[in-house]
């Protein structure tokens, strides 16, 4: 099983925005500030994300209820785990603010795209997908390793086949140049 990564904290948002879009930390935080302060929409002036300077993966209980309802209505039943996913915060985290997340999971990137510029939409989509995926079921993989010995050499090949996509149907972290996934926090 591969469990979903937690919602973003400041450092993981900056890392993922750099890997995915080449955004500097300064640009990421400037765009996040715009999304936090809000934009004019058909609903009026609306803040699209929670506070973006946080080291906590904690999520408000009402937001958990809302995102679980959204997953239940928009994805197959197997995508919703029996109970919410909770993430352990890092040792020494202040936990003053909750994780970075959309103010409403039902406010999809498509539904707000007309109000956002390109950078805002990219960052909002990243935050939205990561948050929704964090409350989805784990992915299930079949893994196989083959060792081959030929004279004095040994070779190893590994592979995996996805049996159930789980959260990866919505979100997968970008990979570093060395082919490894980014550290989710």
PDB file of C-alpha atoms in Angstrom:
ATOM      1  CA  UNK A   1       0.000   0.000   0.000  1.00  0.00           C
ATOM      2  CA  UNK A   2       1.022   3.558  -0.651  1.00  0.00           C
ATOM      3  CA  UNK A   3      -0.650   6.066   1.635  1.00  0.00           C
ATOM      4  CA  UNK A   4      -1.500   9.575   0.492  1.00  0.00           C
ATOM      5  CA  UNK A   5       0.792  12.416   1.532  1.00  0.00           C
ATOM      6  CA  UNK A   6      -0.470  14.873   4.153  1.00  0.00           C
ATOM      7  CA  UNK A   7      -1.865  18.283   3.220  1.00  0.00           C
ATOM      8  CA  UNK A   8       0.776  20.905   2.572  1.00  0.00           C
ATOM      9  CA  UNK A   9       2.708  22.834   5.166  1.00  0.00           C
ATOM     10  CA  UNK A  10       4.723  25.892   4.128  1.00  0.00           C
ATOM     11  CA  UNK A  11       7.963  24.056   3.339  1.00  0.00           C
ATOM     12  CA  UNK A  12       6.358  21.183   1.407  1.00  0.00           C
ATOM     13  CA  UNK A  13       4.243  23.623  -0.627  1.00  0.00           C
ATOM     14  CA  UNK A  14       7.360  25.572  -1.583  1.00  0.00           C
ATOM     15  CA  UNK A  15       9.245  22.387  -2.515  1.00  0.00           C
ATOM     16  CA  UNK A  16       6.427  20.941  -4.610  1.00  0.00           C
ATOM     17  CA  UNK A  17       5.689  24.260  -6.370  1.00  0.00           C
ATOM     18  CA  UNK A  18       9.362  24.473  -7.297  1.00  0.00           C
ATOM     19  CA  UNK A  19       9.475  20.890  -8.600  1.00  0.00           C
ATOM     20  CA  UNK A  20       6.159  21.150 -10.459  1.00  0.00           C
ATOM     21  CA  UNK A  21       6.321  24.707 -11.838  1.00  0.00           C
ATOM     22  CA  UNK A  22       9.784  26.116 -11.099  1.00  0.00           C
ATOM     23  CA  UNK A  23       8.274  28.659  -8.684  1.00  0.00           C
ATOM     24  CA  UNK A  24      10.750  30.192  -6.249  1.00  0.00           C
ATOM     25  CA  UNK A  25       9.801  30.157  -2.574  1.00  0.00           C
ATOM     26  CA  UNK A  26       9.157  33.908  -2.813  1.00  0.00           C
ATOM     27  CA  UNK A  27       6.819  33.520  -5.800  1.00  0.00           C
ATOM     28  CA  UNK A  28       4.995  30.600  -4.189  1.00  0.00           C
ATOM     29  CA  UNK A  29       4.339  32.593  -1.042  1.00  0.00           C
ATOM     30  CA  UNK A  30       3.287  35.713  -2.959  1.00  0.00           C
ATOM     31  CA  UNK A  31       0.753  33.735  -5.004  1.00  0.00           C
ATOM     32  CA  UNK A  32      -0.426  31.846  -1.909  1.00  0.00           C
ATOM     33  CA  UNK A  33      -0.927  35.202  -0.155  1.00  0.00           C
ATOM     34  CA  UNK A  34      -3.199  36.320  -3.014  1.00  0.00           C
ATOM     35  CA  UNK A  35      -5.232  33.110  -2.744  1.00  0.00           C
ATOM     36  CA  UNK A  36      -5.457  33.532   1.034  1.00  0.00           C
ATOM     37  CA  UNK A  37      -6.511  37.192   0.878  1.00  0.00           C
ATOM     38  CA  UNK A  38      -9.136  36.294  -1.670  1.00  0.00           C
ATOM     39  CA  UNK A  39     -10.492  37.306  -5.014  1.00  0.00           C
ATOM     40  CA  UNK A  40     -13.731  38.678  -6.370  1.00  0.00           C
ATOM     41  CA  UNK A  41     -16.033  35.861  -7.531  1.00  0.00           C
ATOM     42  CA  UNK A  42     -19.755  35.371  -8.092  1.00  0.00           C
ATOM     43  CA  UNK A  43     -19.908  34.661  -4.335  1.00  0.00           C
ATOM     44  CA  UNK A  44     -18.308  38.039  -3.549  1.00  0.00           C
ATOM     45  CA  UNK A  45     -14.805  38.445  -2.128  1.00  0.00           C
ATOM     46  CA  UNK A  46     -13.680  34.915  -1.233  1.00  0.00           C
ATOM     47  CA  UNK A  47     -10.487  33.609   0.357  1.00  0.00           C
ATOM     48  CA  UNK A  48      -9.598  30.423  -1.490  1.00  0.00           C
ATOM     49  CA  UNK A  49      -7.040  28.847   0.871  1.00  0.00           C
ATOM     50  CA  UNK A  50      -6.304  28.756   4.583  1.00  0.00           C
ATOM     51  CA  UNK A  51      -3.292  30.555   6.050  1.00  0.00           C
ATOM     52  CA  UNK A  52      -0.149  29.531   4.157  1.00  0.00           C
ATOM     53  CA  UNK A  53       2.483  29.962   6.850  1.00  0.00           C
ATOM     54  CA  UNK A  54       2.130  26.808   8.916  1.00  0.00           C
ATOM     55  CA  UNK A  55       4.077  23.774  10.062  1.00  0.00           C
ATOM     56  CA  UNK A  56       0.976  21.770  10.987  1.00  0.00           C
ATOM     57  CA  UNK A  57      -0.773  18.988   9.067  1.00  0.00           C
ATOM     58  CA  UNK A  58      -3.818  19.294  11.327  1.00  0.00           C
ATOM     59  CA  UNK A  59      -7.172  19.807   9.565  1.00  0.00           C
ATOM     60  CA  UNK A  60     -10.306  21.378  11.032  1.00  0.00           C
ATOM     61  CA  UNK A  61     -13.018  18.740  11.771  1.00  0.00           C
ATOM     62  CA  UNK A  62     -15.598  20.631   9.666  1.00  0.00           C
ATOM     63  CA  UNK A  63     -13.194  20.636   6.710  1.00  0.00           C
ATOM     64  CA  UNK A  64     -12.669  16.881   7.150  1.00  0.00           C
ATOM     65  CA  UNK A  65     -16.412  16.309   7.081  1.00  0.00           C
ATOM     66  CA  UNK A  66     -16.792  18.490   3.987  1.00  0.00           C
ATOM     67  CA  UNK A  67     -13.928  16.909   2.016  1.00  0.00           C
ATOM     68  CA  UNK A  68     -15.103  13.387   2.877  1.00  0.00           C
ATOM     69  CA  UNK A  69     -18.606  14.272   1.633  1.00  0.00           C
ATOM     70  CA  UNK A  70     -17.041  15.698  -1.563  1.00  0.00           C
ATOM     71  CA  UNK A  71     -15.023  12.503  -2.155  1.00  0.00           C
ATOM     72  CA  UNK A  72     -18.109  10.368  -1.493  1.00  0.00           C
ATOM     73  CA  UNK A  73     -20.150  12.328  -4.049  1.00  0.00           C
ATOM     74  CA  UNK A  74     -17.494  12.643  -6.761  1.00  0.00           C
ATOM     75  CA  UNK A  75     -15.475   9.410  -6.681  1.00  0.00           C
ATOM     76  CA  UNK A  76     -16.238   5.705  -6.523  1.00  0.00           C
ATOM     77  CA  UNK A  77     -17.089   4.443  -3.002  1.00  0.00           C
ATOM     78  CA  UNK A  78     -13.757   2.591  -2.604  1.00  0.00           C
ATOM     79  CA  UNK A  79     -11.912   5.940  -2.770  1.00  0.00           C
ATOM     80  CA  UNK A  80     -13.292   7.004   0.624  1.00  0.00           C
ATOM     81  CA  UNK A  81     -11.614   5.308   3.595  1.00  0.00           C
ATOM     82  CA  UNK A  82     -13.813   4.170   6.503  1.00  0.00           C
ATOM     83  CA  UNK A  83     -12.433   6.945   8.714  1.00  0.00           C
ATOM     84  CA  UNK A  84     -10.516  10.193   8.087  1.00  0.00           C
ATOM     85  CA  UNK A  85      -6.761  10.089   7.521  1.00  0.00           C
ATOM     86  CA  UNK A  86      -4.800  11.838  10.263  1.00  0.00           C
ATOM     87  CA  UNK A  87      -1.154  12.825   9.984  1.00  0.00           C
ATOM     88  CA  UNK A  88       1.410  13.139  12.732  1.00  0.00           C
ATOM     89  CA  UNK A  89       3.045  16.534  12.838  1.00  0.00           C
ATOM     90  CA  UNK A  90       6.782  17.014  12.979  1.00  0.00           C
ATOM     91  CA  UNK A  91       8.436  17.161  16.364  1.00  0.00           C
ATOM     92  CA  UNK A  92       8.751  20.765  17.452  1.00  0.00           C
ATOM     93  CA  UNK A  93       5.957  21.998  15.164  1.00  0.00           C
ATOM     94  CA  UNK A  94       4.119  24.964  16.646  1.00  0.00           C
ATOM     95  CA  UNK A  95       0.742  23.775  15.339  1.00  0.00           C
ATOM     96  CA  UNK A  96      -0.676  27.306  15.558  1.00  0.00           C
ATOM     97  CA  UNK A  97      -2.479  27.098  12.207  1.00  0.00           C
ATOM     98  CA  UNK A  98      -3.981  24.154  10.396  1.00  0.00           C
ATOM     99  CA  UNK A  99      -2.552  22.678   7.181  1.00  0.00           C
ATOM    100  CA  UNK A 100      -2.711  24.615   3.915  1.00  0.00           C
ATOM    101  CA  UNK A 101      -5.955  23.638   2.220  1.00  0.00           C
ATOM    102  CA  UNK A 102      -8.760  25.090   0.108  1.00  0.00           C
ATOM    103  CA  UNK A 103     -11.397  26.870   2.184  1.00  0.00           C
ATOM    104  CA  UNK A 104     -13.968  24.533   0.587  1.00  0.00           C
ATOM    105  CA  UNK A 105     -13.153  21.230  -1.119  1.00  0.00           C
ATOM    106  CA  UNK A 106     -16.250  21.714  -3.252  1.00  0.00           C
ATOM    107  CA  UNK A 107     -14.633  24.849  -4.713  1.00  0.00           C
ATOM    108  CA  UNK A 108     -12.821  22.906  -7.434  1.00  0.00           C
ATOM    109  CA  UNK A 109     -10.072  24.409  -9.579  1.00  0.00           C
ATOM    110  CA  UNK A 110     -12.424  24.300 -12.591  1.00  0.00           C
ATOM    111  CA  UNK A 111     -15.091  26.236 -10.698  1.00  0.00           C
ATOM    112  CA  UNK A 112     -12.724  29.121  -9.846  1.00  0.00           C
ATOM    113  CA  UNK A 113     -10.437  29.083 -12.900  1.00  0.00           C
ATOM    114  CA  UNK A 114     -12.172  32.077 -14.514  1.00  0.00           C
ATOM    115  CA  UNK A 115     -11.149  34.267 -11.543  1.00  0.00           C
ATOM    116  CA  UNK A 116      -7.488  33.217 -11.400  1.00  0.00           C
ATOM    117  CA  UNK A 117      -4.421  34.051 -13.445  1.00  0.00           C
ATOM    118  CA  UNK A 118      -2.173  31.215 -14.624  1.00  0.00           C
ATOM    119  CA  UNK A 119       0.113  31.159 -11.570  1.00  0.00           C
ATOM    120  CA  UNK A 120      -2.799  31.375  -9.135  1.00  0.00           C
ATOM    121  CA  UNK A 121      -4.612  28.525 -10.881  1.00  0.00           C
ATOM    122  CA  UNK A 122      -1.508  26.310 -10.884  1.00  0.00           C
ATOM    123  CA  UNK A 123      -0.902  26.821  -7.165  1.00  0.00           C
ATOM    124  CA  UNK A 124      -4.574  26.524  -6.202  1.00  0.00           C
ATOM    125  CA  UNK A 125      -4.902  23.299  -8.198  1.00  0.00           C
ATOM    126  CA  UNK A 126      -1.814  21.881  -6.486  1.00  0.00           C
ATOM    127  CA  UNK A 127      -3.153  22.750  -3.008  1.00  0.00           C
ATOM    128  CA  UNK A 128      -6.668  21.507  -3.804  1.00  0.00           C
ATOM    129  CA  UNK A 129      -5.536  18.178  -5.270  1.00  0.00           C
ATOM    130  CA  UNK A 130      -3.095  17.472  -2.437  1.00  0.00           C
ATOM    131  CA  UNK A 131      -5.719  18.220   0.216  1.00  0.00           C
ATOM    132  CA  UNK A 132      -8.492  16.141  -1.358  1.00  0.00           C
ATOM    133  CA  UNK A 133      -6.066  13.281  -2.080  1.00  0.00           C
ATOM    134  CA  UNK A 134      -4.869  13.357   1.548  1.00  0.00           C
ATOM    135  CA  UNK A 135      -8.304  12.087   2.590  1.00  0.00           C
ATOM    136  CA  UNK A 136      -8.596   9.378  -0.070  1.00  0.00           C
ATOM    137  CA  UNK A 137      -7.848   5.662   0.167  1.00  0.00           C
ATOM    138  CA  UNK A 138      -4.294   4.356  -0.226  1.00  0.00           C
ATOM    139  CA  UNK A 139      -3.078   3.064  -3.579  1.00  0.00           C
ATOM    140  CA  UNK A 140      -2.522  -0.700  -3.732  1.00  0.00           C
ATOM    141  CA  UNK A 141       0.451  -1.978  -5.731  1.00  0.00           C
ATOM    142  CA  UNK A 142       1.818  -5.415  -6.574  1.00  0.00           C
ATOM    143  CA  UNK A 143       5.604  -5.265  -6.456  1.00  0.00           C
ATOM    144  CA  UNK A 144       8.080  -7.739  -7.877  1.00  0.00           C
ATOM    145  CA  UNK A 145      11.860  -7.985  -7.644  1.00  0.00           C
ATOM    146  CA  UNK A 146      13.982 -10.174  -9.881  1.00  0.00           C
ATOM    147  CA  UNK A 147      17.631 -10.959  -9.078  1.00  0.00           C
ATOM    148  CA  UNK A 148      19.812 -12.339 -11.860  1.00  0.00           C
ATOM    149  CA  UNK A 149      23.326 -13.719 -11.288  1.00  0.00           C
ATOM    150  CA  UNK A 150      25.574 -13.936 -14.349  1.00  0.00           C
ATOM    151  CA  UNK A 151      29.179 -14.946 -13.665  1.00  0.00           C
ATOM    152  CA  UNK A 152      30.592 -12.418 -11.187  1.00  0.00           C
ATOM    153  CA  UNK A 153      27.750  -9.914 -11.760  1.00  0.00           C
ATOM    154  CA  UNK A 154      24.399  -9.578 -10.030  1.00  0.00           C
ATOM    155  CA  UNK A 155      21.552  -7.588 -11.478  1.00  0.00           C
ATOM    156  CA  UNK A 156      18.319  -6.564  -9.808  1.00  0.00           C
ATOM    157  CA  UNK A 157      15.174  -5.327 -11.458  1.00  0.00           C
ATOM    158  CA  UNK A 158      12.093  -4.153  -9.631  1.00  0.00           C
ATOM    159  CA  UNK A 159       8.694  -3.219 -10.902  1.00  0.00           C
ATOM    160  CA  UNK A 160       5.195  -2.601  -9.695  1.00  0.00           C
ATOM    161  CA  UNK A 161       1.695  -2.831 -11.061  1.00  0.00           C
ATOM    162  CA  UNK A 162      -1.137  -0.702  -9.717  1.00  0.00           C
ATOM    163  CA  UNK A 163      -4.001  -2.867  -8.465  1.00  0.00           C
ATOM    164  CA  UNK A 164      -6.080   0.054  -7.106  1.00  0.00           C
ATOM    165  CA  UNK A 165      -5.137   3.673  -7.813  1.00  0.00           C
ATOM    166  CA  UNK A 166      -6.563   5.175  -4.621  1.00  0.00           C
ATOM    167  CA  UNK A 167      -5.397   8.762  -4.090  1.00  0.00           C
ATOM    168  CA  UNK A 168      -3.068   8.569  -7.134  1.00  0.00           C
ATOM    169  CA  UNK A 169      -6.120   8.892  -9.352  1.00  0.00           C
ATOM    170  CA  UNK A 170      -6.156  12.558  -8.272  1.00  0.00           C
ATOM    171  CA  UNK A 171      -2.637  13.448  -7.131  1.00  0.00           C
ATOM    172  CA  UNK A 172       0.949  12.271  -7.347  1.00  0.00           C
ATOM    173  CA  UNK A 173       3.940  14.244  -6.202  1.00  0.00           C
ATOM    174  CA  UNK A 174       6.371  15.359  -8.849  1.00  0.00           C
ATOM    175  CA  UNK A 175       9.671  13.543  -8.936  1.00  0.00           C
ATOM    176  CA  UNK A 176      13.154  14.916  -8.384  1.00  0.00           C
ATOM    177  CA  UNK A 177      15.736  14.583 -11.156  1.00  0.00           C
ATOM    178  CA  UNK A 178      17.026  11.384  -9.543  1.00  0.00           C
ATOM    179  CA  UNK A 179      13.636   9.723 -10.123  1.00  0.00           C
ATOM    180  CA  UNK A 180      12.615   9.662  -6.476  1.00  0.00           C
ATOM    181  CA  UNK A 181       9.398  11.165  -5.252  1.00  0.00           C
ATOM    182  CA  UNK A 182       9.584  14.368  -3.329  1.00  0.00           C
ATOM    183  CA  UNK A 183       9.609  14.159   0.440  1.00  0.00           C
ATOM    184  CA  UNK A 184       6.007  14.790   1.544  1.00  0.00           C
ATOM    185  CA  UNK A 185       7.132  16.336   4.813  1.00  0.00           C
TER     186      UNK A 185
END
